[in-house]
Amino acid sequence: MSAHPIQLFDSESSTYTYILPAPESREAVIIDPVDTHWARDLAQVERLGLQLVYVLETHAHADHVTSAGKLREMTNAKAAVPSGCEISFADMQLVDGDTICFGGQEEIRVMHTPGHTAGSMSYLWRGNVFTGDALLINGCGRTDFQSGSADDLYESITGKLFTLPEETLVWPAHDYNGFSVSTIAWEKANNARLARRSKSEFIELMARLNLPKPKLMDVAVPANRSLGLPHAA
Ligand SMILES: [Fe+2]
């Protein structure tokens, strides 16, 4: 098994889910799974002969419901979530600097990258960073609800994510334009919201976006705070 992330897509919410397979064992981790795709995701895991040991969330999503609870039920994987996202029923509440170990040698570094939500985490694994809704390809997550902060997001992206090695691959939680992967170097040089912008210019730009509220928000956020489990929602 190669050490590359496997990227899966939900066309309803333009969400990416990732499977991280350990090359030296059959263990794997899944990041940000979507409720409607749990069977597809499990079929993919089984097709590759993998065993899920962790389900990770980057934050409490507002635009889709997670299948973290369902996947845990089906596989005995542990659900690990950002501690600042008010997500109940998880096995692990993650904080900045934590390391998730799986598959013998594999380590995922937990990076607190607030701004889209106060608790948002990014996950670093083998030169790949899974940025959730903090850094997107040629963009970034919105900061106008769920305790979002443009000030914090600017610091998370420029002060943390942009200090990773330039060749680090950037795998976002969403893409609305057909892109699938980027690099830290490309985003530093070209990101439409961040490149060559001061913090005050970025804050002003984010304040002017006037985005509509996500259609599923009132359903998704409470459901995601209980790992998407209907009996607990
Ligand atoms: Fe989000």
Tab-separated table of C-alpha atoms and ligand atoms in Angstrom:
chain	number	residue	atom	x	y	z
A	1	MET	CA	0.000	0.000	0.000
A	2	SER	CA	1.331	3.435	-0.917
A	3	ALA	CA	1.424	6.244	1.601
A	4	HIS	CA	-0.731	8.604	-0.445
A	5	PRO	CA	-4.071	9.905	0.807
A	6	ILE	CA	-7.150	8.650	-1.007
A	7	GLN	CA	-9.505	11.499	-1.847
A	8	LEU	CA	-13.283	10.984	-2.054
A	9	PHE	CA	-15.858	13.621	-3.020
A	10	ASP	CA	-19.430	14.518	-2.060
A	11	SER	CA	-20.944	16.480	-4.938
A	12	GLU	CA	-23.893	17.737	-2.823
A	13	SER	CA	-21.698	19.757	-0.483
A	14	SER	CA	-18.424	19.693	-2.487
A	15	THR	CA	-16.787	18.020	0.519
A	16	TYR	CA	-13.604	15.988	0.358
A	17	THR	CA	-13.157	12.961	2.590
A	18	TYR	CA	-9.697	11.424	2.939
A	19	ILE	CA	-8.511	7.912	3.730
A	20	LEU	CA	-4.934	7.698	4.999
A	21	PRO	CA	-3.554	4.173	4.579
A	22	ALA	CA	-0.523	3.086	6.598
A	23	PRO	CA	1.961	1.613	4.098
A	24	GLU	CA	3.394	-0.914	6.554
A	25	SER	CA	0.140	-2.306	7.897
A	26	ARG	CA	-3.543	-2.548	7.101
A	27	GLU	CA	-4.567	0.276	9.402
A	28	ALA	CA	-6.127	3.451	8.072
A	29	VAL	CA	-7.607	6.744	9.228
A	30	ILE	CA	-10.516	8.612	7.632
A	31	ILE	CA	-10.943	12.398	7.789
A	32	ASP	CA	-14.283	14.245	7.436
A	33	PRO	CA	-16.576	11.445	6.205
A	34	VAL	CA	-20.060	12.447	4.948
A	35	ASP	CA	-23.236	10.729	6.200
A	36	THR	CA	-24.656	9.803	2.787
A	37	HIS	CA	-21.403	8.123	1.738
A	38	TRP	CA	-20.635	5.852	4.681
A	39	ALA	CA	-21.265	2.701	2.608
A	40	ARG	CA	-19.128	3.962	-0.296
A	41	ASP	CA	-16.319	4.871	2.096
A	42	LEU	CA	-16.446	1.511	3.883
A	43	ALA	CA	-16.483	-0.311	0.537
A	44	GLN	CA	-13.355	1.596	-0.453
A	45	VAL	CA	-11.674	0.706	2.855
A	46	GLU	CA	-12.578	-2.967	2.379
A	47	ARG	CA	-11.558	-3.014	-1.295
A	48	LEU	CA	-8.095	-1.892	-0.269
A	49	GLY	CA	-7.932	-4.467	2.521
A	50	LEU	CA	-7.734	-1.754	5.182
A	51	GLN	CA	-9.012	-1.510	8.701
A	52	LEU	CA	-10.227	1.855	10.006
A	53	VAL	CA	-8.737	2.723	13.366
A	54	TYR	CA	-9.581	6.442	13.638
A	55	VAL	CA	-12.261	8.751	12.305
A	56	LEU	CA	-11.121	12.394	12.462
A	57	GLU	CA	-13.135	15.570	12.123
A	58	THR	CA	-11.536	18.908	11.221
A	59	HIS	CA	-14.459	20.846	12.798
A	60	ALA	CA	-18.239	20.725	13.341
A	61	HIS	CA	-19.391	21.157	9.752
A	62	ALA	CA	-22.293	23.445	8.822
A	63	ASP	CA	-22.980	22.159	5.319
A	64	HIS	CA	-23.223	18.377	5.670
A	65	VAL	CA	-23.633	15.755	8.380
A	66	THR	CA	-20.712	13.544	9.358
A	67	SER	CA	-20.784	9.743	9.305
A	68	ALA	CA	-18.183	9.555	12.105
A	69	GLY	CA	-20.632	7.927	14.544
A	70	LYS	CA	-21.865	5.458	11.950
A	71	LEU	CA	-18.346	4.475	10.871
A	72	ARG	CA	-17.313	3.983	14.480
A	73	GLU	CA	-20.310	1.721	14.985
A	74	MET	CA	-19.465	-0.297	11.877
A	75	THR	CA	-15.701	-0.638	12.403
A	76	ASN	CA	-14.814	0.036	16.048
A	77	ALA	CA	-12.614	2.902	14.898
A	78	LYS	CA	-12.102	5.633	17.487
A	79	ALA	CA	-13.669	9.039	16.835
A	80	ALA	CA	-11.171	11.861	17.455
A	81	VAL	CA	-12.406	15.449	17.269
A	82	PRO	CA	-11.123	18.976	17.966
A	83	SER	CA	-11.632	19.777	21.636
A	84	GLY	CA	-12.939	23.276	20.890
A	85	CYS	CA	-15.846	22.186	18.684
A	86	GLU	CA	-18.335	21.052	21.351
A	87	ILE	CA	-18.590	17.586	19.768
A	88	SER	CA	-19.914	15.023	22.256
A	89	PHE	CA	-19.633	11.216	22.235
A	90	ALA	CA	-16.099	11.231	20.762
A	91	ASP	CA	-13.388	8.902	22.051
A	92	MET	CA	-10.694	11.591	21.942
A	93	GLN	CA	-10.831	15.382	22.287
A	94	LEU	CA	-7.764	16.662	20.450
A	95	VAL	CA	-5.633	19.659	21.345
A	96	ASP	CA	-2.863	21.452	19.459
A	97	GLY	CA	0.337	19.411	19.338
A	98	ASP	CA	-1.328	16.040	19.878
A	99	THR	CA	-0.065	13.122	17.811
A	100	ILE	CA	-2.298	10.354	16.535
A	101	CYS	CA	-0.375	7.129	16.002
A	102	PHE	CA	-1.582	4.302	13.784
A	103	GLY	CA	-0.281	1.514	11.595
A	104	GLY	CA	2.944	1.044	13.556
A	105	GLN	CA	5.049	3.951	12.280
A	106	GLU	CA	2.443	6.474	11.228
A	107	GLU	CA	1.991	9.803	12.999
A	108	ILE	CA	-0.575	12.515	12.397
A	109	ARG	CA	0.281	15.866	13.962
A	110	VAL	CA	-2.682	17.859	15.225
A	111	MET	CA	-2.474	21.606	14.486
A	112	HIS	CA	-5.006	24.034	15.945
A	113	THR	CA	-5.931	26.359	13.077
A	114	PRO	CA	-8.849	28.486	14.358
A	115	GLY	CA	-10.670	31.129	12.359
A	116	HIS	CA	-13.282	29.297	10.298
A	117	THR	CA	-14.478	27.981	13.660
A	118	ALA	CA	-12.766	28.498	17.000
A	119	GLY	CA	-11.939	24.814	17.354
A	120	SER	CA	-10.863	23.988	13.767
A	121	MET	CA	-7.910	21.629	13.419
A	122	SER	CA	-5.574	20.763	10.554
A	123	TYR	CA	-3.832	17.400	10.377
A	124	LEU	CA	-0.298	16.854	9.110
A	125	TRP	CA	0.761	13.434	7.825
A	126	ARG	CA	3.810	12.538	5.718
A	127	GLY	CA	4.121	15.912	3.968
A	128	ASN	CA	0.373	16.248	3.475
A	129	VAL	CA	-1.715	18.768	5.385
A	130	PHE	CA	-5.475	18.320	5.668
A	131	THR	CA	-6.642	21.856	6.248
A	132	GLY	CA	-10.390	21.467	6.779
A	133	ASP	CA	-12.060	24.801	6.042
A	134	ALA	CA	-9.083	26.910	7.137
A	135	LEU	CA	-6.992	27.017	3.946
A	136	LEU	CA	-8.798	26.087	0.725
A	137	ILE	CA	-7.257	25.934	-2.745
A	138	ASN	CA	-7.002	29.566	-3.888
A	139	GLY	CA	-9.311	30.546	-1.032
A	140	CYS	CA	-10.191	30.004	2.606
A	141	GLY	CA	-13.134	29.087	4.788
A	142	ARG	CA	-15.711	31.710	5.745
A	143	THR	CA	-15.382	33.394	9.126
A	144	ASP	CA	-18.832	34.895	9.653
A	145	PHE	CA	-20.486	32.259	11.893
A	146	GLN	CA	-19.745	29.456	14.407
A	147	SER	CA	-17.314	31.627	16.375
A	148	GLY	CA	-15.348	32.384	13.222
A	149	SER	CA	-12.695	35.092	13.242
A	150	ALA	CA	-10.900	36.554	10.230
A	151	ASP	CA	-8.158	37.755	12.556
A	152	ASP	CA	-7.594	34.203	13.870
A	153	LEU	CA	-7.818	32.671	10.396
A	154	TYR	CA	-5.133	35.025	9.071
A	155	GLU	CA	-2.852	34.024	11.952
A	156	SER	CA	-3.588	30.301	11.483
A	157	ILE	CA	-2.843	30.391	7.769
A	158	THR	CA	0.098	32.786	7.616
A	159	GLY	CA	1.567	31.983	11.044
A	160	LYS	CA	1.104	28.196	11.047
A	161	LEU	CA	0.157	26.598	7.714
A	162	PHE	CA	2.416	28.850	5.614
A	163	THR	CA	5.387	27.930	7.807
A	164	LEU	CA	5.174	24.284	6.738
A	165	PRO	CA	7.704	23.169	4.091
A	166	GLU	CA	6.860	24.706	0.698
A	167	GLU	CA	6.357	21.311	-0.949
A	168	THR	CA	3.736	20.202	1.615
A	169	LEU	CA	0.609	19.070	-0.219
A	170	VAL	CA	-2.575	20.921	0.774
A	171	TRP	CA	-5.742	18.821	0.881
A	172	PRO	CA	-8.791	20.963	1.747
A	173	ALA	CA	-12.190	19.888	3.093
A	174	HIS	CA	-13.939	21.466	0.107
A	175	ASP	CA	-13.420	22.634	-3.416
A	176	TYR	CA	-16.041	24.340	-5.541
A	177	ASN	CA	-13.907	24.858	-8.642
A	178	GLY	CA	-12.703	21.414	-9.653
A	179	PHE	CA	-9.325	21.525	-7.900
A	180	SER	CA	-8.211	18.612	-5.770
A	181	VAL	CA	-4.785	19.378	-4.292
A	182	SER	CA	-2.354	22.272	-3.953
A	183	THR	CA	0.934	23.064	-2.223
A	184	ILE	CA	1.944	25.475	0.516
A	185	ALA	CA	4.274	27.195	-1.988
A	186	TRP	CA	1.459	27.789	-4.485
A	187	GLU	CA	-0.958	29.078	-1.866
A	188	LYS	CA	1.616	31.436	-0.355
A	189	ALA	CA	2.364	32.893	-3.768
A	190	ASN	CA	-1.093	32.902	-5.338
A	191	ASN	CA	-3.991	32.382	-2.905
A	192	ALA	CA	-6.631	34.911	-3.994
A	193	ARG	CA	-7.535	35.916	-0.438
A	194	LEU	CA	-4.172	35.783	1.284
A	195	ALA	CA	-1.239	36.318	-1.057
A	196	ARG	CA	0.250	39.802	-0.625
A	197	ARG	CA	-2.564	40.879	1.747
A	198	SER	CA	-1.975	42.387	5.159
A	199	LYS	CA	-4.051	41.162	8.082
A	200	SER	CA	-6.227	44.289	8.015
A	201	GLU	CA	-6.827	43.940	4.256
A	202	PHE	CA	-7.791	40.293	4.771
A	203	ILE	CA	-10.184	41.137	7.627
A	204	GLU	CA	-11.818	43.825	5.478
A	205	LEU	CA	-12.197	41.432	2.541
A	206	MET	CA	-13.736	38.697	4.693
A	207	ALA	CA	-16.194	41.213	6.214
A	208	ARG	CA	-17.438	42.160	2.748
A	209	LEU	CA	-18.189	38.614	1.490
A	210	ASN	CA	-21.890	38.563	2.477
A	211	LEU	CA	-22.291	34.836	1.924
A	212	PRO	CA	-25.687	33.144	2.267
A	213	LYS	CA	-26.213	30.863	5.274
A	214	PRO	CA	-25.573	27.179	4.373
A	215	LYS	CA	-28.867	25.422	3.608
A	216	LEU	CA	-28.225	22.574	6.046
A	217	MET	CA	-26.699	24.621	8.853
A	218	ASP	CA	-29.515	24.326	11.426
A	219	VAL	CA	-29.577	20.557	10.950
A	220	ALA	CA	-25.900	19.869	10.349
A	221	VAL	CA	-24.251	21.686	13.251
A	222	PRO	CA	-26.324	20.046	16.036
A	223	ALA	CA	-26.067	16.648	14.306
A	224	ASN	CA	-22.298	16.990	13.951
A	225	ARG	CA	-21.958	17.828	17.627
A	226	SER	CA	-23.073	14.277	18.283
A	227	LEU	CA	-20.961	12.636	15.546
A	228	GLY	CA	-23.986	12.546	13.230
A	229	LEU	CA	-25.723	9.924	15.348
A	230	PRO	CA	-29.501	10.416	14.984
A	231	HIS	CA	-30.375	8.993	18.403
A	232	ALA	CA	-28.050	11.452	20.074
A	233	ALA	CA	-28.807	14.534	17.931
B	1	FE	FE	-16.955	24.264	7.617
